[in-house]
XYZ file of C-alpha atoms in Angstrom:
734
model
C 31.233 10.911 -3.759
C 29.187 11.895 -0.576
C 31.750 11.670 2.008
C 35.521 11.518 2.169
C 36.936 8.070 3.271
C 40.672 8.511 3.740
C 43.370 5.840 4.784
C 42.753 6.518 8.519
C 39.008 6.178 8.211
C 39.132 2.972 6.250
C 41.810 1.619 8.670
C 39.448 2.305 11.725
C 36.479 0.905 9.719
C 38.552 -2.194 9.128
C 39.419 -2.659 12.847
C 35.882 -2.221 13.710
C 34.309 -4.513 11.332
C 37.069 -7.362 11.533
C 36.529 -9.949 8.924
C 33.053 -8.577 7.861
C 35.182 -5.487 6.461
C 35.928 -7.608 3.503
C 32.614 -7.395 2.251
C 32.731 -3.635 2.078
C 36.327 -3.578 0.586
C 35.247 -5.714 -1.930
C 32.261 -3.572 -2.787
C 34.899 -0.696 -3.053
C 36.958 -2.646 -5.434
C 34.119 -3.399 -7.697
C 33.153 0.282 -7.915
C 36.201 0.903 -10.197
C 34.926 -1.984 -12.712
C 38.517 -3.107 -13.438
C 39.569 -6.427 -14.337
C 42.347 -6.722 -11.667
C 40.099 -5.044 -9.067
C 37.568 -7.900 -9.783
C 40.119 -10.561 -8.861
C 40.917 -8.822 -5.607
C 37.458 -8.353 -4.824
C 36.603 -11.854 -5.269
C 39.496 -12.946 -2.927
C 38.165 -10.761 -0.412
C 34.597 -12.037 -0.790
C 35.820 -15.849 -0.665
C 37.630 -14.584 2.634
C 34.570 -13.074 4.304
C 32.408 -16.188 3.264
C 34.810 -18.204 5.283
C 35.576 -15.938 8.251
C 32.717 -13.445 8.340
C 29.512 -13.496 10.495
C 26.600 -15.324 8.804
C 24.824 -12.394 7.238
C 28.158 -11.032 5.780
C 29.036 -14.412 4.688
C 25.589 -14.780 2.864
C 25.984 -11.358 1.173
C 29.365 -12.015 0.119
C 28.479 -15.344 -1.334
C 25.523 -13.446 -3.223
C 27.586 -10.901 -4.638
C 30.335 -13.434 -5.704
C 27.832 -15.138 -7.921
C 27.108 -11.871 -9.886
C 30.991 -10.837 -10.841
C 33.422 -12.592 -12.912
C 33.401 -14.588 -15.867
C 30.122 -16.717 -17.093
C 31.623 -19.982 -15.517
C 32.923 -18.338 -12.342
C 29.224 -16.628 -11.755
C 27.649 -20.236 -12.492
C 30.179 -22.151 -10.300
C 29.535 -19.222 -7.408
C 25.873 -19.332 -7.896
C 25.988 -23.256 -6.940
C 28.027 -22.727 -4.110
C 25.732 -20.097 -2.849
C 22.904 -22.464 -2.823
C 24.950 -25.268 -1.430
C 26.065 -22.823 1.623
C 22.477 -21.319 2.576
C 20.258 -24.205 1.029
C 17.425 -22.842 3.307
C 17.608 -19.168 2.167
C 15.125 -18.240 -0.474
C 16.665 -14.911 -1.310
C 19.835 -16.768 -2.256
C 18.135 -19.207 -3.788
C 16.289 -16.089 -6.386
C 19.769 -14.762 -6.776
C 21.207 -18.009 -7.860
C 18.238 -18.870 -10.134
C 18.689 -15.429 -11.945
C 22.464 -16.247 -12.884
C 21.208 -19.652 -13.997
C 18.389 -18.243 -16.076
C 20.763 -15.673 -17.626
C 22.984 -18.244 -18.775
C 20.298 -20.912 -19.535
C 21.509 -23.406 -17.205
C 18.231 -24.921 -17.075
C 19.391 -28.291 -15.354
C 20.682 -26.401 -12.509
C 17.552 -24.555 -12.018
C 15.660 -27.680 -12.304
C 18.022 -29.450 -9.461
C 17.826 -26.496 -7.171
C 14.297 -25.546 -7.179
C 12.877 -28.938 -6.826
C 11.131 -28.413 -3.560
C 9.598 -25.181 -4.148
C 6.141 -24.245 -2.619
C 3.994 -23.380 -5.610
C 1.599 -21.660 -3.322
C 3.689 -19.368 -1.227
C 7.190 -19.062 -2.617
C 8.622 -16.166 -4.621
C 6.418 -15.898 -7.892
C 9.654 -14.835 -10.019
C 11.660 -18.005 -8.503
C 8.497 -20.230 -9.625
C 8.582 -18.543 -13.157
C 12.080 -19.042 -13.627
C 11.601 -23.121 -12.454
C 8.718 -23.438 -15.088
C 10.655 -21.752 -17.767
C 13.265 -24.355 -17.383
C 11.055 -27.183 -17.245
C 9.438 -26.301 -20.485
C 12.748 -26.090 -22.138
C 13.971 -29.386 -20.607
C 10.506 -31.288 -21.414
C 10.059 -32.516 -17.954
C 7.051 -34.581 -17.525
C 5.775 -32.694 -14.467
C 5.827 -29.298 -16.196
C 2.155 -29.169 -17.119
C 0.846 -30.198 -13.580
C 3.108 -27.722 -11.742
C 1.944 -24.743 -13.965
C -1.453 -25.839 -13.280
C -1.070 -25.814 -9.698
C 0.780 -22.469 -9.840
C -2.091 -21.001 -11.778
C -4.555 -22.338 -9.615
C -3.350 -22.036 -5.792
C -2.579 -18.450 -5.577
C -3.765 -15.079 -7.253
C -2.496 -14.279 -10.558
C 0.368 -11.886 -10.732
C 2.343 -10.035 -13.181
C 4.788 -13.329 -13.239
C 2.050 -15.433 -13.943
C 1.040 -12.893 -17.089
C 4.669 -12.756 -18.396
C 4.822 -16.685 -18.263
C 1.578 -17.324 -19.867
C 2.316 -14.473 -22.470
C 5.791 -15.345 -23.393
C 6.420 -19.346 -22.391
C 3.531 -21.024 -21.966
C 2.097 -22.739 -25.437
C -1.454 -22.539 -24.834
C -4.629 -22.957 -27.385
C -6.011 -19.558 -28.529
C -9.556 -20.122 -26.963
C -12.203 -18.632 -29.590
C -9.263 -16.131 -30.554
C -10.790 -13.639 -27.844
C -9.323 -9.907 -28.104
C -8.634 -8.239 -24.973
C -9.129 -4.661 -26.798
C -12.752 -5.987 -28.033
C -13.774 -7.343 -24.810
C -12.833 -3.941 -22.876
C -14.732 -2.148 -25.682
C -17.894 -4.117 -25.591
C -17.870 -3.774 -21.679
C -17.192 -0.190 -21.797
C -20.065 -0.008 -24.229
C -22.446 -1.881 -22.248
C -21.836 -0.122 -19.140
C -23.099 3.336 -20.797
C -26.479 1.714 -21.516
C -29.207 1.322 -18.888
C -30.034 -2.086 -19.884
C -26.460 -3.091 -19.752
C -25.760 -7.116 -19.782
C -29.248 -8.110 -18.977
C -28.348 -11.766 -19.055
C -30.406 -14.758 -17.471
C -27.772 -15.544 -14.921
C -25.122 -18.407 -15.578
C -27.346 -20.161 -18.063
C -27.348 -17.451 -20.661
C -24.317 -19.513 -22.661
C -25.877 -22.878 -22.301
C -25.486 -23.862 -26.078
C -21.748 -22.629 -26.033
C -21.248 -24.572 -22.494
C -22.576 -27.910 -23.938
C -19.914 -27.331 -26.860
C -17.152 -26.834 -24.817
C -17.965 -29.565 -22.299
C -18.550 -31.994 -25.266
C -14.866 -30.586 -26.590
C -13.465 -31.431 -23.110
C -14.638 -34.858 -22.812
C -12.882 -35.653 -26.216
C -9.757 -33.704 -25.384
C -9.295 -33.565 -21.557
C -6.077 -32.015 -22.082
C -7.849 -29.034 -22.776
C -9.430 -28.298 -19.559
C -6.070 -27.126 -17.691
C -5.068 -24.644 -20.406
C -8.853 -23.535 -20.459
C -8.744 -22.752 -16.701
C -5.379 -20.904 -16.978
C -6.757 -18.847 -19.805
C -10.096 -18.069 -17.918
C -7.965 -16.810 -15.061
C -5.527 -14.617 -16.886
C -8.638 -13.086 -18.700
C -9.871 -12.269 -15.620
C -6.372 -10.867 -14.418
C -6.867 -8.484 -17.538
C -10.311 -7.703 -16.659
C -12.076 -9.366 -19.439
C -15.015 -9.655 -17.139
C -17.694 -10.109 -20.191
C -15.295 -12.847 -21.490
C -14.970 -14.485 -18.288
C -18.915 -14.310 -17.401
C -19.391 -16.222 -20.845
C -17.412 -19.099 -19.597
C -18.643 -19.224 -15.908
C -21.018 -22.137 -16.412
C -18.548 -24.156 -18.327
C -16.124 -23.808 -15.418
C -19.023 -24.760 -12.724
C -19.900 -27.935 -14.842
C -16.151 -29.025 -14.716
C -16.115 -28.744 -11.189
C -19.422 -30.620 -10.604
C -18.498 -33.401 -13.058
C -15.102 -33.934 -11.108
C -12.987 -32.729 -13.946
C -11.704 -30.052 -11.732
C -10.881 -30.363 -7.726
C -12.679 -27.800 -5.664
C -10.419 -24.740 -5.577
C -11.023 -21.332 -3.753
C -8.864 -19.270 -6.220
C -11.638 -20.591 -9.206
C -14.528 -19.781 -6.656
C -13.315 -16.287 -6.026
C -12.613 -15.810 -9.939
C -16.101 -16.726 -10.641
C -17.472 -14.522 -8.070
C -15.747 -11.585 -9.775
C -16.611 -12.677 -13.279
C -20.496 -12.325 -12.172
C -20.191 -9.384 -10.154
C -18.372 -7.365 -12.833
C -19.454 -9.165 -16.164
C -23.218 -9.317 -15.381
C -25.898 -6.778 -14.298
C -28.331 -9.445 -13.368
C -27.289 -9.513 -9.587
C -30.476 -11.484 -8.341
C -30.105 -14.428 -10.770
C -26.400 -14.555 -9.868
C -26.920 -14.133 -6.249
C -29.434 -17.128 -6.252
C -27.175 -19.080 -8.296
C -24.553 -18.638 -5.737
C -26.584 -19.727 -3.045
C -27.036 -23.007 -4.798
C -23.361 -23.207 -5.527
C -22.603 -22.766 -1.776
C -24.887 -25.466 -0.738
C -23.615 -27.510 -3.592
C -20.273 -27.372 -2.719
C -20.795 -27.445 1.027
C -17.560 -28.120 3.318
C -15.383 -27.590 0.397
C -12.744 -24.436 0.131
C -15.234 -22.817 -2.340
C -18.334 -22.501 -0.051
C -16.935 -19.151 1.675
C -16.488 -17.489 -1.557
C -20.110 -18.490 -2.887
C -21.778 -17.306 0.215
C -19.529 -14.029 0.175
C -20.370 -13.139 -3.525
C -24.084 -14.175 -3.316
C -24.009 -11.287 -0.520
C -22.341 -8.955 -2.972
C -24.639 -9.673 -5.658
C -27.629 -9.183 -3.095
C -25.804 -5.810 -2.230
C -25.524 -4.667 -5.755
C -29.212 -4.725 -6.018
C -29.954 -2.315 -3.143
C -33.118 -3.833 -1.720
C -32.149 -7.149 -0.732
C -30.562 -6.217 2.577
C -31.754 -9.270 4.893
C -30.520 -11.716 2.183
C -27.258 -9.775 1.743
C -26.561 -9.595 5.461
C -27.530 -13.664 5.755
C -25.013 -14.438 3.062
C -22.353 -12.587 4.679
C -23.035 -14.160 7.951
C -22.916 -17.571 6.214
C -19.478 -16.710 4.699
C -18.253 -15.550 8.084
C -19.142 -18.912 9.764
C -17.375 -20.901 6.724
C -14.271 -18.790 6.431
C -11.259 -20.720 7.144
C -9.139 -17.739 8.085
C -9.207 -14.278 9.900
C -8.587 -12.479 6.715
C -11.720 -14.115 5.024
C -13.689 -13.490 8.377
C -12.790 -9.783 8.287
C -13.348 -9.567 4.721
C -16.987 -10.628 4.960
C -17.711 -8.759 8.159
C -16.450 -5.802 6.502
C -18.951 -6.056 3.762
C -21.655 -6.651 6.184
C -21.066 -3.695 8.340
C -20.761 -1.697 5.000
C -24.198 -3.146 3.882
C -25.720 -1.877 7.343
C -24.733 1.688 6.793
C -27.731 2.215 4.420
C -30.209 -0.010 5.850
C -29.701 -0.499 9.845
C -27.855 2.333 10.882
C -29.367 2.733 14.261
C -28.921 -1.004 14.848
C -25.449 -0.755 13.530
C -24.569 2.022 16.432
C -26.338 0.196 18.951
C -24.579 -2.685 18.382
C -21.116 -1.760 17.075
C -19.465 -3.163 19.966
C -20.445 -6.764 19.474
C -19.278 -6.409 15.640
C -15.826 -4.906 16.762
C -15.097 -7.636 19.269
C -14.959 -9.884 15.862
C -12.094 -7.927 14.372
C -8.772 -9.723 13.837
C -7.136 -6.880 12.216
C -8.208 -4.033 13.436
C -6.648 -1.790 10.427
C -8.692 -3.719 7.975
C -11.643 -1.519 9.111
C -10.326 1.982 9.343
C -11.840 2.756 5.953
C -15.317 1.494 6.933
C -15.295 3.725 10.090
C -14.166 6.702 7.835
C -17.299 5.906 5.973
C -19.444 5.406 9.125
C -18.178 8.739 10.460
C -19.286 10.949 7.190
C -22.680 8.953 7.334
C -23.254 10.023 10.772
C -22.793 13.752 9.888
C -24.849 13.666 6.755
C -27.566 11.927 8.833
C -27.311 14.327 11.656
C -26.674 11.652 14.258
C -24.261 13.535 16.188
C -24.638 11.532 19.619
C -23.539 8.411 17.520
C -19.582 9.609 17.809
C -19.815 9.615 21.304
C -21.413 6.159 21.613
C -19.236 4.544 18.836
C -15.949 5.901 20.343
C -16.703 4.267 23.777
C -17.693 0.985 22.318
C -14.831 0.329 19.607
C -12.410 1.244 22.307
C -9.997 -1.513 22.599
C -11.055 -3.326 19.497
C -10.606 -0.580 16.609
C -7.413 1.148 15.947
C -6.272 3.905 18.249
C -6.450 6.374 15.026
C -10.194 5.251 14.496
C -10.884 5.645 18.221
C -9.085 9.038 18.225
C -11.074 10.375 15.077
C -14.602 9.580 16.952
C -13.651 10.987 20.395
C -12.470 14.223 18.779
C -15.302 14.861 16.641
C -17.585 13.960 19.611
C -15.930 16.557 21.714
C -15.925 19.180 19.146
C -19.351 18.725 18.318
C -20.098 19.083 21.983
C -17.952 22.252 22.322
C -19.958 23.696 19.473
C -23.391 22.972 21.263
C -24.276 20.648 18.181
C -24.456 17.672 20.806
C -24.719 17.586 24.593
C -22.077 16.920 26.961
C -20.566 18.282 30.282
C -17.087 19.679 30.575
C -15.680 16.303 31.945
C -16.852 14.345 29.202
C -15.382 16.643 26.559
C -12.039 16.516 28.304
C -12.021 12.996 28.649
C -12.660 12.641 24.798
C -9.983 14.862 23.936
C -7.705 13.068 26.373
C -8.544 9.783 24.383
C -7.757 11.336 21.159
C -4.445 12.163 22.125
C -3.658 8.546 22.360
C -4.148 8.118 18.502
C -1.270 6.060 17.459
C 0.359 7.514 14.258
C -2.578 9.939 13.682
C -0.764 13.008 14.542
C -3.789 15.066 13.429
C -5.943 14.315 16.001
C -3.154 14.529 18.893
C -2.367 18.213 17.725
C -5.935 19.193 17.495
C -6.774 17.655 20.947
C -3.716 19.363 22.493
C -4.625 22.368 21.090
C -8.199 22.385 22.538
C -6.594 21.059 25.955
C -4.314 24.226 25.932
C -1.183 22.064 26.535
C 2.105 23.766 27.466
C 5.252 23.075 25.722
C 6.423 20.279 27.877
C 3.212 18.498 27.754
C 3.291 19.021 23.910
C 6.608 17.650 23.531
C 5.556 14.394 25.525
C 2.511 14.072 23.153
C 4.270 14.788 19.939
C 7.239 12.839 20.658
C 5.638 9.994 22.252
C 6.334 6.404 21.262
C 3.257 5.243 18.690
C 2.922 1.609 19.725
C 4.091 -0.651 22.472
C 7.020 -3.221 21.902
C 4.235 -5.975 22.034
C 2.264 -4.220 19.385
C 5.297 -3.990 17.078
C 6.586 -7.419 17.593
C 2.903 -8.707 16.604
C 2.926 -6.380 13.654
C 6.226 -7.290 12.229
C 6.290 -10.796 13.084
C 5.990 -12.297 9.651
C 8.576 -9.931 8.274
C 11.553 -10.903 10.458
C 14.701 -11.910 8.482
C 17.596 -12.324 11.153
C 18.630 -11.065 14.595
C 18.826 -7.163 15.243
C 22.496 -6.914 16.252
C 23.587 -8.211 12.773
C 21.006 -6.322 10.763
C 22.326 -3.215 12.433
C 25.865 -3.916 11.960
C 25.198 -4.866 8.203
C 23.419 -1.151 7.660
C 26.299 0.598 9.813
C 28.688 -0.673 7.413
C 27.085 0.718 4.301
C 27.109 4.183 6.116
C 30.712 3.740 7.526
C 32.272 2.669 4.016
C 30.252 4.986 1.918
C 27.476 3.237 0.020
C 24.563 5.254 0.027
C 23.118 3.777 -3.155
C 22.869 0.246 -1.580
C 21.148 1.450 1.733
C 17.229 1.749 0.864
C 16.858 -1.416 -0.812
C 18.774 -3.413 1.775
C 16.648 -1.563 4.350
C 13.307 -2.673 2.749
C 14.550 -6.543 3.459
C 15.991 -6.031 6.862
C 13.875 -3.237 8.374
C 12.000 -5.455 10.600
C 15.299 -6.493 12.405
C 16.868 -2.977 12.718
C 16.979 -0.988 15.828
C 15.071 2.206 16.047
C 18.666 3.951 16.600
C 19.886 2.549 13.491
C 16.970 3.481 11.431
C 17.101 7.192 12.163
C 20.978 6.783 11.617
C 20.632 5.643 8.150
C 18.092 8.223 7.483
C 20.119 11.267 8.650
C 22.897 9.692 6.529
C 20.833 9.416 3.618
C 19.370 13.064 4.059
C 22.912 14.452 4.306
C 23.607 12.616 0.757
C 20.704 14.299 -0.523
C 22.076 17.842 0.141
C 24.841 16.978 -2.085
C 23.003 15.539 -4.895
C 19.735 16.353 -6.092
C 19.742 13.821 -9.037
C 19.409 10.876 -6.670
C 16.490 9.975 -4.356
C 18.146 10.248 -1.156
C 15.800 12.766 0.332
C 12.886 10.738 -0.238
C 14.501 7.406 0.806
C 15.750 9.189 4.226
C 11.933 10.322 4.758
C 10.700 6.940 4.045
C 12.849 5.231 6.445
C 12.329 7.764 9.322
C 8.605 7.913 8.753
C 8.108 4.147 8.849
C 10.285 4.109 11.730
C 8.107 6.890 13.525
C 4.995 4.708 12.844
C 6.624 1.514 14.378
C 8.269 3.422 17.162
C 8.075 2.061 20.841
C 10.400 4.509 22.380
C 10.000 8.476 22.784
C 11.589 10.399 19.863
C 14.085 13.291 19.888
C 13.872 16.468 18.384
C 16.689 15.494 15.955
C 14.285 12.085 14.973
C 11.456 14.372 14.309
C 13.308 16.268 12.137
C 14.281 13.573 9.944
C 10.467 12.736 9.924
C 9.622 16.391 8.915
C 12.857 17.455 6.776
C 13.348 20.723 5.406
C 14.516 19.529 1.978
C 15.321 22.007 -0.819
C 15.588 24.822 1.684
C 17.341 27.306 -0.492
C 14.730 27.054 -3.247
C 11.639 26.903 -0.771
C 12.877 29.889 1.578
C 13.341 31.774 -1.717
C 9.834 31.410 -3.163
C 8.107 31.341 -0.158
C 9.662 34.656 0.944
C 8.691 35.998 -2.636
C 5.245 35.052 -2.402
C 4.724 35.778 1.244
C 3.980 32.266 2.534
C 5.495 30.618 5.637
C 8.564 28.271 4.429
C 7.135 25.595 6.659
C 3.669 25.681 4.809
C 5.675 24.849 1.770
C 7.655 22.198 3.486
C 4.570 20.441 4.607
C 2.862 20.857 1.129
C 5.895 19.336 -0.616
C 6.110 16.446 1.895
C 2.598 15.356 1.437
C 2.440 16.002 -2.268
C 5.729 14.116 -3.096
C 7.714 13.196 -0.132
C 10.457 15.366 -1.715
C 10.671 13.143 -4.609
C 11.195 15.779 -7.810
C 10.728 13.237 -10.460
C 7.418 11.448 -9.219
C 4.534 11.420 -11.557
C 0.992 10.565 -10.284
C -1.413 8.129 -11.991
C -3.552 11.171 -13.041
C -0.383 13.173 -14.254
C 0.830 15.621 -11.586
C 4.233 16.092 -11.748
C 7.410 16.752 -9.362
C 7.641 18.115 -6.039
C 4.568 20.226 -5.585
C 2.361 17.599 -7.997
C 1.408 20.123 -10.572
C -1.137 19.392 -13.578
C 0.407 20.239 -16.712
C -2.476 22.676 -17.495
C -2.232 24.311 -14.172
C 1.362 24.657 -14.495
C 0.875 26.347 -17.944
C -1.375 28.765 -16.491
C 0.836 29.631 -13.806
C 3.834 29.850 -16.175
C 2.053 31.967 -18.528
C 1.119 34.501 -15.627
C 5.315 34.392 -14.507
C 6.365 34.667 -18.115
C 8.116 31.213 -17.850
C 8.262 29.814 -21.477
C 10.479 26.761 -21.310
C 10.347 25.059 -18.377
C 10.511 21.454 -16.981
C 8.202 20.422 -13.958
C 10.907 17.689 -12.945
C 13.415 20.886 -12.437
C 13.424 21.427 -8.815
C 13.503 25.142 -8.656
C 11.005 25.541 -11.498
C 8.559 23.419 -9.858
C 8.893 24.976 -6.730
C 8.490 28.359 -8.254
C 5.269 27.530 -9.900
C 3.850 25.531 -7.017
C 4.391 28.184 -4.293
C 3.009 30.901 -6.507
C -0.327 28.706 -7.330
C -0.736 28.131 -3.389
C -0.222 31.704 -2.638
C -3.015 32.667 -5.489
C -5.287 29.941 -3.937
C -4.747 31.332 -0.636
C -5.768 35.008 -1.433
C -8.957 33.532 -3.182
C -9.832 31.661 -0.428
C -9.758 34.629 2.185
C -6.358 33.818 3.497
C -7.842 30.287 4.947
C -4.905 27.940 4.755
C -6.885 24.872 5.134
C -9.336 26.049 2.013
C -6.238 26.647 0.188
C -4.959 23.263 1.069
C -8.265 21.452 -0.160
C -8.515 23.669 -3.328
C -4.941 22.686 -4.349
C -6.108 19.262 -4.159
C -9.528 18.999 -5.248
C -10.360 22.669 -7.100
C -11.807 25.790 -5.556
C -14.917 25.319 -7.369
C -15.738 22.030 -5.258
C -14.576 23.609 -2.157
C -16.846 26.404 -2.420
C -19.610 23.735 -3.273
C -18.658 21.799 -0.021
C -18.818 24.789 2.170
C -22.358 25.435 1.273
C -23.366 21.867 1.535
C -21.687 21.735 5.076
C -23.662 24.359 6.323
C -26.843 22.491 5.371
C -25.502 18.919 6.972
C -25.001 21.119 10.137
C -28.048 23.157 10.186
C -26.397 26.524 10.528
C -26.062 29.441 8.503
C -22.846 30.738 10.014
C -19.498 29.705 9.354
C -18.484 26.316 10.240
C -15.084 25.480 12.061
C -12.744 24.147 9.584
C -11.632 20.913 11.580
C -15.469 19.945 11.523
C -15.648 21.215 7.855
C -12.866 18.719 7.125
C -15.133 15.817 8.390
C -18.057 16.646 6.086
C -15.836 16.237 2.820
C -17.197 13.386 0.355
C -13.795 12.328 -0.496
C -11.569 10.331 1.672
C -8.711 11.196 -0.217
C -9.140 14.870 0.363
C -10.224 14.404 4.024
C -6.723 12.555 4.651
C -4.969 15.345 2.540
C -6.274 18.240 4.829
C -5.150 16.095 7.953
C -1.727 15.575 6.605
C -1.319 19.192 5.845
C -2.517 20.589 9.303
C -0.256 17.686 10.811
C 2.850 18.493 8.909
C 2.557 22.393 8.806
C 2.088 22.115 12.835
C 5.098 19.710 13.217
C 7.353 21.820 10.986
C 6.448 25.071 13.117
C 6.631 23.420 16.426
C 10.161 21.982 15.870
C 11.171 25.593 15.152
C 9.243 27.436 17.157
C 7.397 25.439 19.847
C 6.202 28.431 21.726
C 3.895 29.584 18.942
C 1.982 26.146 18.703
C -1.310 27.551 19.866
C -0.905 30.265 17.075
C 0.037 27.958 14.282
C -3.053 25.731 14.934
C -5.499 28.454 15.011
C -3.993 30.144 11.777
C -4.334 26.597 9.970
C -8.010 26.263 11.213
C -8.902 29.932 10.551
């Protein structure tokens, strides 16, 4: 379909891949969907199972279990599990076959050793469905363990809704609860409860029921967790005291998932934060040295934080939570909220002591959004010196992206005479900002400020994002198999012409693919996209190339970077960019940032297509263009309307590209209001430089949107005309 594979090419591939070629040849036969071909494909798959390398043997066994008669599929699914008993991917594939044909005994047999806390939720759901039908004694206990040892997922909800025969507790209506919650949130005296004990009469009745019918406890707890999953916070809060008493009475074992749920129920289902915080402190002390203690301290801090005038109490609770945390993730979570509360109450202390807190980070990326909030706070409170102090103190602890942001803002504030620094300090800050990991924006602007030449720019913009040690640490939990076999598997999908299979397989094997192979398959999919607009090959190619860039440990080439910043739909983009006098590279940057070149994408708020147009915006522009019958998922129509709209905004924004980008994202009225307020924040009546204006915007999404657009537009221009780099950046920041 996308590439011609003649006899000579196929013979070469068979010779190159040896026994592993049978896997791909079988897939070719199965494309024809013919009975005779299925038999021949089965022969080749069986041969590959015996003679192919391990990964090809496994893939062949997996495929074999999905074709042929019902009896053959079941037989081969059994064989798959027996051949690869430790491989959970193969077990899931086999379990789906058994589930499809109601082979519940086989499901029971082969899933006997599942880890209900960590294994795939779909696999567990399949097992529990089989246990219910087989009436196995362990069914109830396994269901309860699954529902209490991990976060509730869509698989839990599907099982609870469709399979589990549960009591209808008080006939609670989801819609009614949600309506009550929404109604209460609109009033000033919403949910004024006296802590957990508001529902004491109901609690006593429920406990009495449980004493008489112990078998109700587990279903009650499962229902409690499901209602929280559905965000029925008012319902959940009304049952908090019952859950606590069941824990105190020993009817339930201490469980961290339940402690977390109790916290959410009180935080979002009640406005009496003071009483709830005090109750959580009591619970933390009562359940001291259990898995629940961390969450009770944590949610006590969250409730105090909600009040707004109990900073010292909130801080103490978060510190206690950090002390009692049994994982790095929990410690980071409590520390994040501790730092966040300090933004409003101890900002100067936080700036002075940020180094001591940064040393406690385990996952530096987890704190990126905190530092983004801190940056805005420093600007709004005119603490200009804070940027230099913070960037120096967090270097080596926060991410390179965050350090680069603070270093760049400090240097620009000094250039604009808003804070004081000498030329050496300014240049040092720009040089540090260039070492910004995957944050191209600060690399680009710092290189511009330092007036780098073309060779220096290429070294900066094409340099590795991380060291090999950093990459190995980041992907250590994702590794599936050795790199050589993963590379060969993906190369085969390209060589034998299977573009439709590449992306899903890539998501599984990405950690073990070489950087060279990632770009190889990205280029193949990009070329396939040129042939077929109806598929997602452009988007898949870009996702692969972009992730490979973000994990890169080697210097990239011009060809590699053109896959990270591809010119997709070039005929249409060139056509309308020329018509409305906008640089095509600006439109490539816009479409890349808005939709990743996916013509069928629709956002949560209803924006559609390549340029992410809202329906009311599109209809207004379409009227001006005299388009009466149009579809926003049509490539050419979407690009036509989107290009016209951006050109119109550019004209209304006095040809300021960055203002036009912001207006495209958030609306021109908001942007004009932000421009005025930013002048007040900086205490100036003159026009504020656009890069500093970006840092003042109140919405994280809009700030990041501006950074993406500037980065992408610059890179598209640089890849085409590197000598125009300074002119490009200057135009973007006009």
